[in-house]
PDB file of C-alpha atoms in Angstrom:
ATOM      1  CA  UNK A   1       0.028  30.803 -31.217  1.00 81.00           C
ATOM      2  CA  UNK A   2       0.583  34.436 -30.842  1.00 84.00           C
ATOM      3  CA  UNK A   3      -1.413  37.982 -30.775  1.00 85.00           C
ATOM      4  CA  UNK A   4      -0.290  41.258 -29.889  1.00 83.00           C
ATOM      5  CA  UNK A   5      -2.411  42.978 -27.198  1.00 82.00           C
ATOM      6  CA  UNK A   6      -3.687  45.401 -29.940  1.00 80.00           C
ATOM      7  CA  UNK A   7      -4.812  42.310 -31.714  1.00 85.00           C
ATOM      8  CA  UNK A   8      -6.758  40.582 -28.164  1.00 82.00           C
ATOM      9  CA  UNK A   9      -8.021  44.149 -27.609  1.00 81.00           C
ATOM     10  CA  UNK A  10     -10.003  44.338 -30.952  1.00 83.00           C
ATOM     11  CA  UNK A  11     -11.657  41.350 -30.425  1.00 82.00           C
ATOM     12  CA  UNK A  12     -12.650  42.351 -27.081  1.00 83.00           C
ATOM     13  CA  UNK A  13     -16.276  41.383 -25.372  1.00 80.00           C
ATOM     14  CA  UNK A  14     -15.823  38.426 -27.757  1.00 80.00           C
ATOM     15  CA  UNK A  15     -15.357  34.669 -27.709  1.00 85.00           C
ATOM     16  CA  UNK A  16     -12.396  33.023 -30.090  1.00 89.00           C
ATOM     17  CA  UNK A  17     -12.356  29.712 -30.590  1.00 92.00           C
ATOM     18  CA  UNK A  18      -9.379  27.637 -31.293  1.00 92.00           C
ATOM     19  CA  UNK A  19      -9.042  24.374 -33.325  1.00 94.00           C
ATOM     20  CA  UNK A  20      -5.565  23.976 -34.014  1.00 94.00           C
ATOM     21  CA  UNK A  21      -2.851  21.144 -34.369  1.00 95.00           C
ATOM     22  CA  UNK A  22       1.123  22.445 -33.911  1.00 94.00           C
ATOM     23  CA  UNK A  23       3.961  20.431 -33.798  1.00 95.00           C
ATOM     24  CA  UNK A  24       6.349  21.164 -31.039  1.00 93.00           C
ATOM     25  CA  UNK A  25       8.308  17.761 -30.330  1.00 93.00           C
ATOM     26  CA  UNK A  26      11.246  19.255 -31.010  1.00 94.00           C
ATOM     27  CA  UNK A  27      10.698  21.913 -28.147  1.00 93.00           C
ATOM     28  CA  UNK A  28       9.269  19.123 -25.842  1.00 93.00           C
ATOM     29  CA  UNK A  29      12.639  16.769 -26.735  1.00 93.00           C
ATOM     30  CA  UNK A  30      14.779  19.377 -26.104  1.00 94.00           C
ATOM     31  CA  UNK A  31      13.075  19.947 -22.608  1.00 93.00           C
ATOM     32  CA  UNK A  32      12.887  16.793 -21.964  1.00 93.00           C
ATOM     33  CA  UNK A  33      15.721  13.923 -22.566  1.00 92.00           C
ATOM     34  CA  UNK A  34      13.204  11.099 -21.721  1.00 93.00           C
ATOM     35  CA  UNK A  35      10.763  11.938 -24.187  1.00 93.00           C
ATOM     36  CA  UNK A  36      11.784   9.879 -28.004  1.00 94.00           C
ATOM     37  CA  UNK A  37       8.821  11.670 -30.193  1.00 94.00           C
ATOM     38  CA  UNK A  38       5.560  13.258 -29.770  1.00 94.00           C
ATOM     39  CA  UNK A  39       2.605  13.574 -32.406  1.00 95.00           C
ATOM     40  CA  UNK A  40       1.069  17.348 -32.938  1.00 95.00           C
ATOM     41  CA  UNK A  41      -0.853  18.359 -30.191  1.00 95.00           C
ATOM     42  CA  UNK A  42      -4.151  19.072 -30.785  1.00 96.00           C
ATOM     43  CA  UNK A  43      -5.191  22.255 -29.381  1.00 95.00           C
ATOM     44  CA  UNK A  44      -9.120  23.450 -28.980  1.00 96.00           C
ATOM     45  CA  UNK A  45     -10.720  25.920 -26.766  1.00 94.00           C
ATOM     46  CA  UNK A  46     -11.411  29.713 -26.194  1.00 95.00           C
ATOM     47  CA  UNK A  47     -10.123  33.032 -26.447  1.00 92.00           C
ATOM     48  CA  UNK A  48     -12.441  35.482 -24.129  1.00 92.00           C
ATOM     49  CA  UNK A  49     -11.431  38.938 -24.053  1.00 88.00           C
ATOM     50  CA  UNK A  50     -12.190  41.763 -21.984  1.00 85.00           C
ATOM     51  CA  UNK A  51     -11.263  45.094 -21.252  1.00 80.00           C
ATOM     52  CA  UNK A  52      -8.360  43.613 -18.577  1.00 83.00           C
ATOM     53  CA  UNK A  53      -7.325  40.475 -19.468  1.00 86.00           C
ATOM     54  CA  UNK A  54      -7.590  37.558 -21.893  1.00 88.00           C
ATOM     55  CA  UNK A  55      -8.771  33.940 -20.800  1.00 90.00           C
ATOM     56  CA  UNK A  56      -7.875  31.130 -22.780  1.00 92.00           C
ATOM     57  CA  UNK A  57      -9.997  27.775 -22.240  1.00 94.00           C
ATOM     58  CA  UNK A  58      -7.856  24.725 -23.376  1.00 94.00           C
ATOM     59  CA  UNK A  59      -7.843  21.257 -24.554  1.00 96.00           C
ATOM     60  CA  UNK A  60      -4.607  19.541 -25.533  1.00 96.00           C
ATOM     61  CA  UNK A  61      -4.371  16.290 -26.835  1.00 96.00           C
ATOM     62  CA  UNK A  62      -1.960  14.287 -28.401  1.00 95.00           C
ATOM     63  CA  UNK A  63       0.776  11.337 -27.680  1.00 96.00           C
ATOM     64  CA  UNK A  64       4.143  11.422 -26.337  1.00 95.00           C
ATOM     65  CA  UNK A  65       6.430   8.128 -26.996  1.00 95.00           C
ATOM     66  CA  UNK A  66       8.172   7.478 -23.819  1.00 94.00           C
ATOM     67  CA  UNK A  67      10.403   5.463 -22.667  1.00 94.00           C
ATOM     68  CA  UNK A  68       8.995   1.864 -20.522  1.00 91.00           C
ATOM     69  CA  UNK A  69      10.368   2.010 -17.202  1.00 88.00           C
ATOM     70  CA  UNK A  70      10.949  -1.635 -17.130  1.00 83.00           C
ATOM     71  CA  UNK A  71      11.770  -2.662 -20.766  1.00 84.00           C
ATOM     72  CA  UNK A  72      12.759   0.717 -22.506  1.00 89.00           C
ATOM     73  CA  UNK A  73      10.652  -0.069 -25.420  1.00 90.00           C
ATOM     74  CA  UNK A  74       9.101   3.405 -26.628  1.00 91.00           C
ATOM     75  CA  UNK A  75       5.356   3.291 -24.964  1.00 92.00           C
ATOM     76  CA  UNK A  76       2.635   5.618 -26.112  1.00 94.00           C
ATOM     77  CA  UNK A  77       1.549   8.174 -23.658  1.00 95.00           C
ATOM     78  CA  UNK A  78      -1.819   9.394 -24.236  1.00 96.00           C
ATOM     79  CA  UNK A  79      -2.283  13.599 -22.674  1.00 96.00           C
ATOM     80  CA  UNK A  80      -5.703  15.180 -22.426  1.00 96.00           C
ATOM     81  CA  UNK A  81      -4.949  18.131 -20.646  1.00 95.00           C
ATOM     82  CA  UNK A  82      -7.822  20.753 -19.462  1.00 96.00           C
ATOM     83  CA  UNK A  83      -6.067  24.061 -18.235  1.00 93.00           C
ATOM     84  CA  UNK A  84      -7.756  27.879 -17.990  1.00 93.00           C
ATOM     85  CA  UNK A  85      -4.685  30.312 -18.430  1.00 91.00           C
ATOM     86  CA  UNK A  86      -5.257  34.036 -17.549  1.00 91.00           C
ATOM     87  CA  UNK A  87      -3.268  37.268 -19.227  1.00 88.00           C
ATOM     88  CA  UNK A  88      -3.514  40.260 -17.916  1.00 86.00           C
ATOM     89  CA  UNK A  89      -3.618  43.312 -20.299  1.00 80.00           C
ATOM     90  CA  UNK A  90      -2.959  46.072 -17.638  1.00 74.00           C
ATOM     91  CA  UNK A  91      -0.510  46.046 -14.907  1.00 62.00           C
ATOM     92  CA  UNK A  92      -3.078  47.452 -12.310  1.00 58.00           C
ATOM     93  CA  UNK A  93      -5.082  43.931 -12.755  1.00 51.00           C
ATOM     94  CA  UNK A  94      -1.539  42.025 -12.072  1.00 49.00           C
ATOM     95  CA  UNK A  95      -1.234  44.333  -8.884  1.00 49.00           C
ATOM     96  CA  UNK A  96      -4.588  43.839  -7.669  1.00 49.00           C
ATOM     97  CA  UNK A  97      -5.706  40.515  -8.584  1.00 49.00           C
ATOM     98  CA  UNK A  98      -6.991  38.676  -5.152  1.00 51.00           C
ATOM     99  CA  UNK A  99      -7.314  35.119  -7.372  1.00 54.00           C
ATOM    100  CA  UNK A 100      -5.316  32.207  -6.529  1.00 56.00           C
ATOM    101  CA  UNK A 101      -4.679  31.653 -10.235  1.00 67.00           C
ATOM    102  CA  UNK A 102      -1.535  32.927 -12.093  1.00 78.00           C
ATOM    103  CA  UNK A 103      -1.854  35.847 -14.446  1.00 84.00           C
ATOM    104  CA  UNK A 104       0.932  35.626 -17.636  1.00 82.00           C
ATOM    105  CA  UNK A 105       2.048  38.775 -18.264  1.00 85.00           C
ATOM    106  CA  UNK A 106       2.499  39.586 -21.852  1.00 84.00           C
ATOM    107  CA  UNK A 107       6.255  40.003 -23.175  1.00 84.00           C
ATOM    108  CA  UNK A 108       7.021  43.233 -24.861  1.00 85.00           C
ATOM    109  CA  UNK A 109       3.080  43.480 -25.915  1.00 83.00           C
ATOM    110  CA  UNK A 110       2.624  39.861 -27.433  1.00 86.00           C
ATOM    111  CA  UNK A 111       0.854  37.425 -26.068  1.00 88.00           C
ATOM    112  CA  UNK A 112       2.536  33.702 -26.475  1.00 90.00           C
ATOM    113  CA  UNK A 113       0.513  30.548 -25.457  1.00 91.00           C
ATOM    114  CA  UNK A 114       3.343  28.221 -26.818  1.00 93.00           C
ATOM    115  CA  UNK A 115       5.518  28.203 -23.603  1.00 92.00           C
ATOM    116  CA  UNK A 116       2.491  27.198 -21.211  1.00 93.00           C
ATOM    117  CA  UNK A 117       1.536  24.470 -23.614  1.00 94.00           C
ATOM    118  CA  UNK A 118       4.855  23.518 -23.593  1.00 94.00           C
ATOM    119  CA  UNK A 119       5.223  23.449 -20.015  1.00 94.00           C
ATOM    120  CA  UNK A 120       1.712  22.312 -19.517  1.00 94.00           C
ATOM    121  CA  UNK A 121       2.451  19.345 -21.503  1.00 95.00           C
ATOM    122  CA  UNK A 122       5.946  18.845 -19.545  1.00 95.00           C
ATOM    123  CA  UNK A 123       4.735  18.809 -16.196  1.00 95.00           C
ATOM    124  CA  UNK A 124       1.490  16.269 -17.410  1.00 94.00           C
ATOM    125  CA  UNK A 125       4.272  13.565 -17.819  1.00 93.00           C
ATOM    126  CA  UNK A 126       4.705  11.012 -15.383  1.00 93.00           C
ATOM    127  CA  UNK A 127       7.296   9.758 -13.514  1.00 92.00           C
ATOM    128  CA  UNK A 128       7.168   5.892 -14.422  1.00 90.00           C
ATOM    129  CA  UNK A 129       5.695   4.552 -17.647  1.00 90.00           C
ATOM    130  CA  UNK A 130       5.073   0.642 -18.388  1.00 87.00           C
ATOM    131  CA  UNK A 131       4.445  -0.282 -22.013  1.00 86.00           C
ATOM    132  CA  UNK A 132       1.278  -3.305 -21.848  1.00 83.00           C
ATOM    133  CA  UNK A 133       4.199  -5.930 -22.518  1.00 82.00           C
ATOM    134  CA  UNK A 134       5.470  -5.131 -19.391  1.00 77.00           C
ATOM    135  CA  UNK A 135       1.949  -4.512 -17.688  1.00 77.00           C
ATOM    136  CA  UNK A 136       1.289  -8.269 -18.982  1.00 75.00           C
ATOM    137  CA  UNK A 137       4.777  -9.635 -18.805  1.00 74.00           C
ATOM    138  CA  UNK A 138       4.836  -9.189 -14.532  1.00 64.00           C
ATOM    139  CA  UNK A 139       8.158 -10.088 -13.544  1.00 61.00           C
ATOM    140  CA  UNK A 140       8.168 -13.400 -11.289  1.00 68.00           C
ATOM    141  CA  UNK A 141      11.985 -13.469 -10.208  1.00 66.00           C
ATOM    142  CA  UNK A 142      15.404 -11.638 -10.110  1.00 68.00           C
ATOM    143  CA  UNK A 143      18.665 -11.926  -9.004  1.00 73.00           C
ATOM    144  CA  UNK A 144      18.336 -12.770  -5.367  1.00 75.00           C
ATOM    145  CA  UNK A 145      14.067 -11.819  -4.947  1.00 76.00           C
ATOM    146  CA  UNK A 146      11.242 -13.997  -6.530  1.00 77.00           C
ATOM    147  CA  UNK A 147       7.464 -12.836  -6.617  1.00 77.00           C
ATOM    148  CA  UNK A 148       4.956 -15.217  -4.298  1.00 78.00           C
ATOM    149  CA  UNK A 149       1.464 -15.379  -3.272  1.00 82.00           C
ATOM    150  CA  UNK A 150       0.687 -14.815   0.608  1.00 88.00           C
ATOM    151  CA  UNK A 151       0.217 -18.931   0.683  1.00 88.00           C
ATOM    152  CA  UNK A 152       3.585 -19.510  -0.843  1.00 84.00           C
ATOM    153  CA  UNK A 153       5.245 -17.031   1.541  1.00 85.00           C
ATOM    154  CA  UNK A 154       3.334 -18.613   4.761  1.00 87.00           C
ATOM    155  CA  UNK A 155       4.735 -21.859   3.770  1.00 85.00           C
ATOM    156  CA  UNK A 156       8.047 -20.662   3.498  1.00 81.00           C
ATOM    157  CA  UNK A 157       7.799 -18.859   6.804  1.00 80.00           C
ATOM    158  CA  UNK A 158       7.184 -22.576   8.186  1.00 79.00           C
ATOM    159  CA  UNK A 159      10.141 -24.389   6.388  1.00 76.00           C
ATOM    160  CA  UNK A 160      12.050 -22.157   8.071  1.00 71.00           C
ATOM    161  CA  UNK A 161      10.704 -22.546  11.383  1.00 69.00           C
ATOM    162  CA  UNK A 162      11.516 -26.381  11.270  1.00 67.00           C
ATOM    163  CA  UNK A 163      14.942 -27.305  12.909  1.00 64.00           C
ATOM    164  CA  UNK A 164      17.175 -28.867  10.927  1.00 69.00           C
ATOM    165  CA  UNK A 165      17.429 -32.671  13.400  1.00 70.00           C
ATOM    166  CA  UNK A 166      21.596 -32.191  12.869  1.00 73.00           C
ATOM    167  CA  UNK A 167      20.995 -29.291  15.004  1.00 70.00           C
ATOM    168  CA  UNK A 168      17.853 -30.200  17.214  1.00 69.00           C
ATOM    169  CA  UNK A 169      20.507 -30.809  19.998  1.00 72.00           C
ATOM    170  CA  UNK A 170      21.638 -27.278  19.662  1.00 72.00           C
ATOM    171  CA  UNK A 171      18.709 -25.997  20.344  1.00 66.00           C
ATOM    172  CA  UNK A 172      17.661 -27.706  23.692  1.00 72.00           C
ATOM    173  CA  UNK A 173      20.854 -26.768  25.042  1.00 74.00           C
ATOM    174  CA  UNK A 174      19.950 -23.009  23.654  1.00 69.00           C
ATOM    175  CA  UNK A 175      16.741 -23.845  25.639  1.00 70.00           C
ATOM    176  CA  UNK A 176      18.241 -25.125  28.852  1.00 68.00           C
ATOM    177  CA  UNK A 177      21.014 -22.137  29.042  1.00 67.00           C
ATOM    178  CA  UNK A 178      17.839 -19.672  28.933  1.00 63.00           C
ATOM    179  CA  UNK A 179      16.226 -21.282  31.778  1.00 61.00           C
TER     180      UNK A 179
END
């Protein structure tokens, strides 16, 4: 996923389109301990060029395997990831751009898109991921906790509240002290 900026420029006042799969899960693992394997990424979109810079219109799409956060049973993770990234061909257009977006910069006169897809992909990952075992599988109790339903924890609130009668004594002379 490369051009040199003699390349773009030929094709320039034209639209490219891209339909490729690449297979970077070696990148992405190395980047990123918590990801176990990755599928190629589908990538589709455009290549617009013009005399200043070069827009690229993407779709990736493929599936990481990551790890569950509750079981740590490799979970697919679907991405379908929409970006527009912008290179700039001159350096007065990097100077003078007024857009919010970023503008890549080409490295010694080549354009690569692999890095942003890479990182693109990277920062798409979430947090937490729960494999449907777990999604199904809640977990009712621990060590020390237990899952309960508002009811169930309103009629534990009252057990408690009783007095136990060993120590209903106790509490009256609590009650008289007070007063």
């Amino acid at each position: 996923m490369k051009w040199t900026v003699s390349q773009l420029q030929k094709l320039r006042d034209s639209e490219v389109v891209i339909d490729r799969k690449i297979d970077i899960t070696k990148d992405l693992m190395a980047r990123n301990s918590e990801i176990r394997n990755a599928s190629p990424i589908e990538i589709k979109g455009k290549i617009k060029v013009d005399s200043e810079r070069v827009t690229f219109h993407l779709q990736l799409k493929g599936t990481l395997i990551l790890p569950c956060a509750r079981t740590l049973v490799d979970t697919e993770y679907p991405i379908d990831i929409f970006s527009t990234e912008v290179y700039s061909l001159s350096m007065n257009q990097i100077l003078s751009d007024d857009v919010d977006d970023i503008v890549h910069e080409p490295e010694n006169g080549v354009v690569d898109l692999l890095p942003v897809i890479e990182e693109l992909i990277l920062v798409d990952i979430p947090m937490q991921v729960f494999s449907q075992e777990a999604l199904d599988k809640d977990a009712q109790s621990g060590k020390g906790w237990n899952v309960m339903t508002e009811d169930q924890f309103e009629a534990e609130k009252e057990k408690d509240k009783k007095v136990d009668p060993r120590l209903a004594g106790l509490a009256t002379l609590l009650e008289n002290e007070e007063e």
